[in-house]
């Protein structure tokens, strides 16, 4: 249904370019504007044979190449997984050693019988000192 005073897109000749005729007679793609569709061209059987042969040969080559590369890729993935396990184990050991070293530096000194750990607050930081039970009673 046409609106009065408006031209529809179908009133313009169709463009054979990528725009599909949406821009009227002056196609933005610069394609040739025609009024009629061109009938399809008959493709030579020899050209068809060549196209399908190239398609089949490409598929055969791809399958052969895939079967050649697949075991190599699996081996590479296996080696990468082994290396990752080794790296992770090394990192875990380093982390445990670092935690152990930090825990030892923060641990209070070992106490013998009759000693007490006393925590005092100095002017700037807390200090630990070991006193004997006798000096604490006095």
XYZ file of C-alpha atoms in Angstrom:
138
model
C 0.000 0.000 0.000
C 1.503 3.322 -1.122
C 1.252 6.472 0.896
C 0.254 9.511 -1.160
C 3.151 11.885 -1.794
C 5.830 9.294 -0.987
C 7.858 7.296 -3.446
C 8.475 3.696 -2.549
C 11.868 2.055 -2.881
C 10.524 -0.216 -5.626
C 9.869 2.838 -7.842
C 13.640 3.086 -8.455
C 15.628 0.693 -10.626
C 17.339 -2.053 -8.581
C 21.103 -2.031 -8.018
C 23.126 -5.225 -8.515
C 25.711 -4.143 -5.923
C 26.025 -5.076 -2.259
C 23.547 -2.402 -1.158
C 20.672 -4.368 -2.709
C 19.009 -1.320 -4.233
C 18.228 0.457 -0.997
C 19.694 3.757 -2.167
C 17.662 4.237 -5.330
C 19.189 4.981 -8.742
C 22.368 6.496 -7.274
C 23.946 3.469 -5.630
C 26.532 4.252 -2.958
C 28.630 1.230 -3.950
C 29.070 2.557 -7.495
C 27.535 -0.594 -8.944
C 25.734 -0.546 -12.258
C 21.990 0.049 -11.978
C 19.699 -2.049 -14.201
C 15.993 -2.585 -14.501
C 16.137 -6.368 -15.077
C 17.831 -9.364 -13.563
C 20.389 -11.138 -15.738
C 19.743 -14.855 -16.340
C 22.276 -17.205 -14.714
C 25.247 -18.305 -16.799
C 25.801 -21.974 -17.622
C 28.996 -23.199 -15.956
C 31.136 -25.572 -17.981
C 31.179 -29.189 -16.722
C 34.997 -29.048 -16.851
C 34.997 -26.046 -14.481
C 32.557 -27.830 -12.175
C 34.786 -30.910 -12.197
C 37.812 -28.771 -11.351
C 36.013 -27.025 -8.482
C 34.765 -30.256 -6.901
C 38.157 -31.926 -7.418
C 39.891 -29.040 -5.617
C 37.305 -29.245 -2.828
C 37.813 -32.999 -2.405
C 41.624 -32.757 -2.547
C 41.574 -29.968 0.037
C 39.453 -32.063 2.383
C 41.739 -35.097 1.904
C 44.855 -32.980 2.541
C 43.284 -31.464 5.656
C 42.398 -34.890 7.069
C 45.908 -36.208 6.368
C 47.534 -33.147 7.929
C 45.244 -33.352 10.979
C 46.166 -37.008 11.550
C 49.856 -36.061 11.236
C 49.684 -33.162 13.707
C 47.321 -34.654 16.304
C 49.848 -37.016 18.007
C 52.481 -34.270 18.092
C 50.053 -31.861 19.758
C 49.057 -34.502 22.319
C 52.729 -35.081 23.170
C 53.298 -31.334 23.546
C 50.273 -31.039 25.860
C 51.500 -34.008 27.936
C 54.975 -32.468 28.320
C 53.485 -29.084 29.203
C 51.314 -30.713 31.889
C 54.356 -32.473 33.380
C 56.347 -29.239 33.416
C 53.432 -27.439 35.061
C 53.258 -30.106 37.780
C 56.978 -29.672 38.434
C 56.683 -25.869 38.569
C 53.677 -26.047 40.888
C 55.493 -28.488 43.201
C 58.568 -26.222 43.270
C 56.405 -23.183 44.062
C 54.634 -25.109 46.819
C 57.954 -26.105 48.394
C 59.283 -22.539 48.177
C 56.076 -21.187 49.729
C 56.245 -23.709 52.592
C 59.900 -22.840 53.252
C 59.092 -19.121 53.252
C 56.187 -19.649 55.670
C 58.364 -21.801 57.911
C 61.120 -19.173 57.942
C 58.667 -16.382 58.737
C 57.059 -18.474 61.485
C 60.453 -19.173 63.073
C 61.397 -15.502 63.082
C 58.088 -14.606 64.766
C 58.085 -17.500 67.226
C 58.857 -16.722 70.862
C 62.133 -18.046 72.224
C 61.962 -21.514 73.669
C 61.321 -21.454 77.395
C 62.893 -23.699 79.952
C 61.356 -24.722 83.247
C 60.934 -21.765 85.570
C 60.843 -19.102 82.828
C 57.851 -16.982 81.794
C 57.351 -14.964 78.619
C 56.409 -11.367 79.427
C 55.075 -9.055 76.714
C 55.651 -5.373 77.401
C 54.755 -2.308 75.413
C 57.589 0.102 74.894
C 57.303 3.621 73.574
C 57.150 2.410 69.968
C 56.572 -1.340 69.757
C 55.751 -4.377 71.797
C 58.735 -6.302 73.113
C 59.014 -9.828 74.398
C 61.362 -10.763 77.190
C 61.912 -13.879 79.179
C 61.963 -13.676 82.937
C 62.321 -16.315 85.561
C 59.468 -16.989 87.891
C 61.519 -15.759 90.884
C 62.231 -12.316 89.390
C 58.559 -11.869 88.530
C 57.447 -12.528 92.112
C 59.689 -9.791 93.485
